[in-house]
Amino acid sequence: MRADIDRLMTARDLQAIVVTGGEHPNTPRRYLSNGLDIHNGMTVKKRGSAPVLIVGGMEMEEAAKAGLPIVTYMDLDWIKLIQEADGDRAKAFVLLWGRLIEKLAIPPGRIGLYGVGDLNVWIERVPQLNAAYPDHPIVGDASDVTLFDEAFLTKDEDELRVIREVAAKTSAVQQVTWDYISGHRAEGEVVVKPDGSPLTIGDVKRFVRRALLDRGLEDTDMIFAQGRDAGFPHSRGEEAMALRQGVPIVFDLFPRQIGGGYFHDTTRTWCIGHAPEKVQAIYNQVMTAFQIAVDHYAEPGQPTHSMQEAVLDYFESQGHPTQRTQPNSTNGYVHSLGHGIGLNIHESPSISHLRKDDIFQKGNIITIEPGLYYPEEGIGVRVEDSFIIDHDGNLVSITDFHKELVLPLKG
Amino acid sequence: MRADIDRLMTARDLQAIVVTGGEHPNTPRRYLSNGLDIHNGMTVKKRGSAPVLIVGGMEMEEAAKAGLPIVTYMDLDWIKLIQEADGDRAKAFVLLWGRLIEKLAIPPGRIGLYGVGDLNVWIERVPQLNAAYPDHPIVGDASDVTLFDEAFLTKDEDELRVIREVAAKTSAVQQVTWDYISGHRAEGEVVVKPDGSPLTIGDVKRFVRRALLDRGLEDTDMIFAQGRDAGFPHSRGEEAMALRQGVPIVFDLFPRQIGGGYFHDTTRTWCIGHAPEKVQAIYNQVMTAFQIAVDHYAEPGQPTHSMQEAVLDYFESQGHPTQRTQPNSTNGYVHSLGHGIGLNIHESPSISHLRKDDIFQKGNIITIEPGLYYPEEGIGVRVEDSFIIDHDGNLVSITDFHKELVLPLKG
């Protein structure tokens, strides 16, 4: 949680953290800037003080919405520094850094550099800054769980409220999408629009995006993949493809608040009209795996890899290749069981047999998403909900939409 | 253009460029990857060879759409390397880099690192890689115009075709937005919906986003700012604010192709119903400045700063503070005249009196966007089109929407 950041800084012996952003909005910066995303500047936090937004003068009105102290590039004499540096903006930035340290009175010590930036710029810049300001060495953080990964692990009450809202809206979109498809008819195996032309994946995606927008959410490249494409877990699907009856469709929807913000992540598998026996059998196994995973959760502190191992044990017992038995296979259970979500679509903890150190904690938001894939047979099935581990340590689903496989046509 | 990249690499003495991406899609990576955006991996290009996509196994289907060679993390034995490194993924990445150099047969020499990444990770990682592979030193590029900035300066015919399509669609959205507002009525000064409730900025933005989506475009935080907010050039506007007659509205729309792709950038200023004399006078001056800018263009090779100086001369002659006379002012002409656009919303060249080295070139796509701002008087005016400098060296507008100020209500 945000409240942990000073403690996390102390543990890493950091006097200050600088989180870049500029034209690369990123979640550490948003998190530190009270949810505000400004396409300019940096956010700087001294240990024990509130974060300060460093922005261009034109961003002041927008920046004020964060309710945090603001220092502009003008306050740091940016134009003068460019002139002092004879137009060399790289030199001017080095001078600016010194002004920043002065203005914010950052005590001597380590400065942690976070955020996202153009690598070609920063791998030149950091050595220059370290040479110019040896009392304020800039350090990175390439550990498996960085300072922000740790902070993001647990969500506070304000965040949980927003997360539940995004979840409810996302499930509403799953419902209206189900209803939208169901309201069509088929000609033979092809689902068609009233005028007889095929209902395509592109049509469905446009419908979903509009439904999301109407609820203040934005799509982040949803998966709506049919048949063989469903057999490749990250295939987004072909926009031109017509929807067909009796073929598995994997619909993985992971929208976030418009402009950036909290995610929800949920997957359903649908067969329009009817499901072939083989697909129904595979679906039943994935649903069983899902229940095994949920039942396996015990309490905060439990290692996450044990949940995945329960699912691996089950799928392997059913004869499927898995990531554990055949890491290179594109058939069977080819991915891990879940991951944290928040401002990012992928956060800690992971639920993977390779991640031995991750544990479940109160305040986690995680996905559980078993699946089976046989692309050459035109089969892909995945079922996913997002969950909270609440303040009592209980695992509670926040995805409120049914898990029916067969989507009837009523058009 | 893409065709220039080998020449640009030779000029910078680079044997190869590595463009990161992963969960940070970025335009250098998209550009090098034939327009494909994969939320995973890196793209690597040896001098004289086609780019190679380095992706996780699950991304192969999507990656294949680029029509470029693919190497997966499995091909580089990623899982084995993690085991060799006893689970230390940072160490494993260093080993992976060596496998990559081997697999692609990158000759000894400088490797340029580009793209966008988590700074906390890469400022630790680059020194480790340089220590492990001293024959392949990794270098950055912090010049004012980097390798990709140079490549982006000029667009090839394929890009121009797409850019014109995005322009046409954006102007269609400007038109339907104008019609949408015009189709309402007012109660007193407030524009209202059929049920009598106010038409808000939020309503208009939702309308615009839907209109963009229907045309395969996505909003990237448009500005629809009224009154005092219009006086702050980067104020996005208040969603809850009702539209009012006789007050300037700055509508700055800079959408791109859905999922990332080429931008268009255009601004109109509207007064609903009628325009106060002061606003009309300011508007006329901005329109004059716009024409002065366009008329000032002479030919490829011309320094861009001269166009801004012509506009500064004019606005200063009309008594307005400018960035040149009062750099800290929030009144008057407070920004530069324009910038390149492409896959990024801000590219070279700049049209600024501070950028003495930028020139106009055939194949440029640029904006021209003069404006005047007096927020304490509730006034902001900006007019912007995007232009191409075509293969004959002519400056040609690609924004096809009228510049009427007064938006009549016909509802």
Coordinates of N, CA and C in Angstrom, one line a residue, chain B residues 240-338:
Chain B
A240 N -17.8 17.4 -15.9 CA -19.1 17.7 -15.4 C -19.7 19.1 -15.9
M241 N -18.8 19.9 -16.6 CA -19.2 21.2 -17.0 C -20.3 21.2 -18.1
A242 N -21.3 22.0 -17.9 CA -22.3 22.1 -19.0 C -21.8 23.0 -20.1
L243 N -22.1 22.7 -21.3 CA -21.7 23.6 -22.5 C -22.6 24.9 -22.4
R244 N -22.0 26.0 -22.6 CA -22.7 27.3 -22.6 C -22.5 28.0 -23.9
Q245 N -23.5 28.9 -24.2 CA -23.4 29.7 -25.4 C -22.4 30.8 -25.1
G246 N -21.8 31.3 -26.2 CA -21.0 32.5 -26.2 C -19.7 32.4 -25.4
V247 N -19.2 31.2 -25.2 CA -18.0 31.0 -24.4 C -17.0 30.2 -25.3
P248 N -15.7 30.6 -25.4 CA -14.8 29.8 -26.2 C -14.6 28.4 -25.7
I249 N -14.6 27.5 -26.6 CA -14.3 26.1 -26.4 C -13.1 25.7 -27.3
V250 N -12.1 25.2 -26.7 CA -10.9 24.6 -27.4 C -11.1 23.1 -27.5
F251 N -11.2 22.6 -28.7 CA -11.4 21.2 -28.9 C -10.1 20.7 -29.7
D252 N -9.2 20.1 -29.0 CA -7.9 19.6 -29.5 C -8.0 18.1 -29.6
L253 N -8.0 17.5 -30.8 CA -8.3 16.1 -31.0 C -7.1 15.5 -31.6
F254 N -6.5 14.5 -31.0 CA -5.2 13.9 -31.5 C -5.3 12.4 -31.4
P255 N -6.2 11.8 -32.1 CA -6.4 10.3 -32.0 C -5.4 9.6 -32.8
R256 N -5.3 8.3 -32.5 CA -4.4 7.4 -33.3 C -5.2 6.2 -33.7
Q257 N -4.6 5.3 -34.5 CA -5.2 4.1 -34.9 C -5.4 3.2 -33.6
I258 N -6.4 2.5 -33.5 CA -6.7 1.7 -32.3 C -5.5 0.8 -32.0
G259 N -5.1 0.7 -30.7 CA -4.0 -0.2 -30.3 C -2.7 0.4 -30.5
G260 N -2.6 1.6 -31.1 CA -1.3 2.2 -31.4 C -1.2 2.3 -32.9
G261 N -0.5 3.3 -33.4 CA -0.4 3.5 -34.8 C -0.2 5.0 -35.1
Y262 N -0.6 5.4 -36.3 CA -0.4 6.8 -36.7 C -1.4 7.7 -36.1
F263 N -0.9 8.9 -35.7 CA -1.8 10.0 -35.1 C -2.2 11.0 -36.2
H264 N -3.3 11.6 -35.9 CA -3.6 12.9 -36.5 C -3.7 13.9 -35.3
D265 N -3.6 15.2 -35.7 CA -3.6 16.2 -34.6 C -4.3 17.5 -35.1
T266 N -5.4 17.9 -34.6 CA -6.1 19.1 -35.1 C -6.9 19.7 -34.0
T267 N -7.0 21.1 -34.0 CA -7.7 21.8 -33.0 C -8.6 22.8 -33.7
R268 N -9.8 22.9 -33.1 CA -10.7 23.9 -33.5 C -11.2 24.7 -32.2
T269 N -11.5 25.9 -32.4 CA -12.1 26.7 -31.3 C -13.6 27.1 -31.7
W270 N -14.5 26.8 -30.8 CA -15.9 27.1 -31.1 C -16.5 27.9 -30.1
C271 N -17.4 28.8 -30.5 CA -18.3 29.5 -29.6 C -19.8 29.1 -30.0
I272 N -20.5 28.6 -29.1 CA -21.8 28.1 -29.4 C -22.8 29.3 -29.4
G273 N -23.6 29.4 -30.5 CA -24.6 30.4 -30.6 C -24.1 31.8 -31.1
H274 N -23.1 32.3 -30.4 CA -22.6 33.6 -30.8 C -21.2 33.8 -30.1
A275 N -20.4 34.7 -30.7 CA -19.1 34.9 -30.1 C -19.0 36.4 -29.6
P276 N -18.6 36.6 -28.4 CA -18.4 38.0 -27.9 C -17.3 38.7 -28.8
E277 N -17.5 40.0 -28.9 CA -16.6 40.7 -29.7 C -15.1 40.4 -29.4
K278 N -14.7 40.4 -28.1 CA -13.3 40.2 -27.8 C -12.8 38.9 -28.3
V279 N -13.7 37.9 -28.2 CA -13.3 36.5 -28.6 C -13.2 36.5 -30.1
Q280 N -14.1 37.1 -30.8 CA -14.0 37.2 -32.3 C -12.7 37.9 -32.7
A281 N -12.4 39.0 -32.0 CA -11.1 39.7 -32.4 C -9.9 38.8 -32.2
I282 N -9.9 38.1 -31.0 CA -8.7 37.2 -30.8 C -8.7 36.1 -31.8
Y283 N -9.9 35.6 -32.1 CA -10.0 34.5 -33.1 C -9.4 35.0 -34.5
N284 N -9.8 36.2 -34.9 CA -9.3 36.7 -36.2 C -7.8 36.8 -36.2
Q285 N -7.2 37.2 -35.0 CA -5.7 37.3 -35.0 C -5.1 35.9 -35.1
V286 N -5.7 34.9 -34.4 CA -5.1 33.6 -34.5 C -5.2 33.1 -35.9
M287 N -6.3 33.3 -36.6 CA -6.5 32.9 -38.0 C -5.5 33.6 -38.9
T288 N -5.2 34.9 -38.6 CA -4.2 35.6 -39.4 C -2.8 35.0 -39.1
A289 N -2.5 34.7 -37.9 CA -1.2 34.1 -37.6 C -1.1 32.7 -38.3
F290 N -2.2 32.0 -38.3 CA -2.2 30.7 -39.0 C -1.8 30.9 -40.5
Q291 N -2.4 31.9 -41.1 CA -2.1 32.2 -42.6 C -0.7 32.7 -42.8
I292 N -0.2 33.5 -41.8 CA 1.2 34.0 -41.9 C 2.1 32.8 -41.9
A293 N 1.8 31.8 -41.0 CA 2.7 30.7 -40.9 C 2.7 29.9 -42.2
V294 N 1.6 29.6 -42.7 CA 1.5 28.8 -43.9 C 2.2 29.5 -45.1
D295 N 1.9 30.9 -45.2 CA 2.5 31.6 -46.3 C 4.0 31.7 -46.1
H296 N 4.5 31.6 -44.9 CA 6.0 31.7 -44.7 C 6.7 30.5 -45.2
Y297 N 6.1 29.4 -45.3 CA 6.8 28.2 -45.8 C 7.3 28.5 -47.2
A298 N 8.6 28.1 -47.4 CA 9.2 28.4 -48.7 C 9.6 27.1 -49.4
E299 N 10.4 26.2 -48.7 CA 10.9 25.0 -49.4 C 11.6 24.1 -48.5
P300 N 11.9 22.9 -48.9 CA 12.7 22.0 -48.0 C 14.1 22.6 -47.8
G301 N 14.5 22.4 -46.5 CA 15.8 22.9 -46.1 C 15.7 24.2 -45.3
Q302 N 14.5 24.8 -45.4 CA 14.3 26.1 -44.7 C 14.3 25.8 -43.2
P303 N 14.9 26.6 -42.4 CA 14.9 26.4 -40.9 C 13.5 26.6 -40.4
T304 N 13.0 25.8 -39.5 CA 11.6 25.9 -39.0 C 11.5 27.1 -38.1
H305 N 12.5 27.5 -37.4 CA 12.3 28.6 -36.4 C 11.9 29.9 -37.1
S306 N 12.2 30.0 -38.3 CA 11.8 31.2 -39.0 C 10.3 31.4 -39.1
M307 N 9.6 30.2 -39.2 CA 8.1 30.3 -39.3 C 7.6 30.7 -38.0
Q308 N 8.1 30.2 -36.9 CA 7.7 30.6 -35.6 C 8.0 32.1 -35.4
E309 N 9.1 32.6 -35.8 CA 9.5 34.0 -35.7 C 8.6 34.9 -36.4
A310 N 8.1 34.5 -37.5 CA 7.1 35.3 -38.3 C 5.8 35.4 -37.4
V311 N 5.4 34.4 -36.8 CA 4.2 34.4 -35.9 C 4.4 35.2 -34.7
L312 N 5.6 35.0 -34.1 CA 6.0 35.8 -32.9 C 6.0 37.3 -33.2
D313 N 6.6 37.7 -34.3 CA 6.6 39.1 -34.8 C 5.2 39.6 -34.8
Y314 N 4.3 38.8 -35.5 CA 2.9 39.3 -35.6 C 2.2 39.5 -34.3
F315 N 2.2 38.4 -33.5 CA 1.5 38.5 -32.2 C 2.1 39.6 -31.3
E316 N 3.4 39.8 -31.3 CA 4.0 40.8 -30.5 C 3.5 42.2 -31.0
S317 N 3.4 42.3 -32.4 CA 3.0 43.6 -32.9 C 1.5 43.9 -32.5
Q318 N 0.8 42.9 -32.2 CA -0.6 43.1 -31.7 C -0.7 43.3 -30.2
G319 N 0.5 43.3 -29.6 CA 0.5 43.6 -28.1 C 0.4 42.5 -27.2
H320 N 0.6 41.3 -27.7 CA 0.5 40.1 -26.8 C 1.8 39.7 -26.3
P321 N 1.9 39.3 -25.0 CA 3.1 38.6 -24.5 C 3.3 37.3 -25.3
T322 N 4.6 37.0 -25.4 CA 4.9 35.7 -26.1 C 6.0 34.9 -25.4
Q323 N 6.2 33.7 -25.8 CA 7.3 32.9 -25.2 C 8.6 33.6 -25.4
R324 N 8.7 34.4 -26.4 CA 10.0 35.1 -26.7 C 10.2 36.3 -25.8
T325 N 9.1 37.1 -25.6 CA 9.3 38.3 -24.8 C 9.1 38.0 -23.3
Q326 N 8.2 37.1 -22.9 CA 7.9 36.8 -21.5 C 7.7 35.3 -21.3
P327 N 8.9 34.6 -21.2 CA 8.8 33.1 -21.2 C 8.0 32.6 -20.1
N328 N 7.8 33.3 -19.0 CA 7.0 32.7 -17.8 C 5.6 33.1 -17.9
S329 N 5.2 33.8 -18.9 CA 3.8 34.3 -18.9 C 2.8 33.2 -19.2
T330 N 1.6 33.3 -18.5 CA 0.5 32.4 -18.8 C -0.5 33.1 -19.7
N331 N -0.2 34.3 -20.1 CA -1.1 35.1 -21.0 C -0.5 35.2 -22.3
G332 N -1.3 35.3 -23.4 CA -0.8 35.6 -24.7 C -0.5 34.3 -25.5
Y333 N 0.6 34.4 -26.3 CA 1.0 33.2 -27.1 C 2.1 32.4 -26.4
V334 N 1.7 31.4 -25.7 CA 2.5 30.8 -24.6 C 3.1 29.5 -25.0
H335 N 3.1 29.1 -26.3 CA 3.7 27.9 -26.7 C 4.4 28.0 -28.1
S336 N 5.0 26.9 -28.6 CA 5.6 26.9 -29.9 C 4.6 26.7 -31.0
L337 N 5.0 26.7 -32.2 CA 4.1 26.8 -33.3 C 3.6 25.4 -33.8
G338 N 4.5 24.4 -33.6 CA 4.1 23.1 -34.2 C 5.2 22.1 -33.9

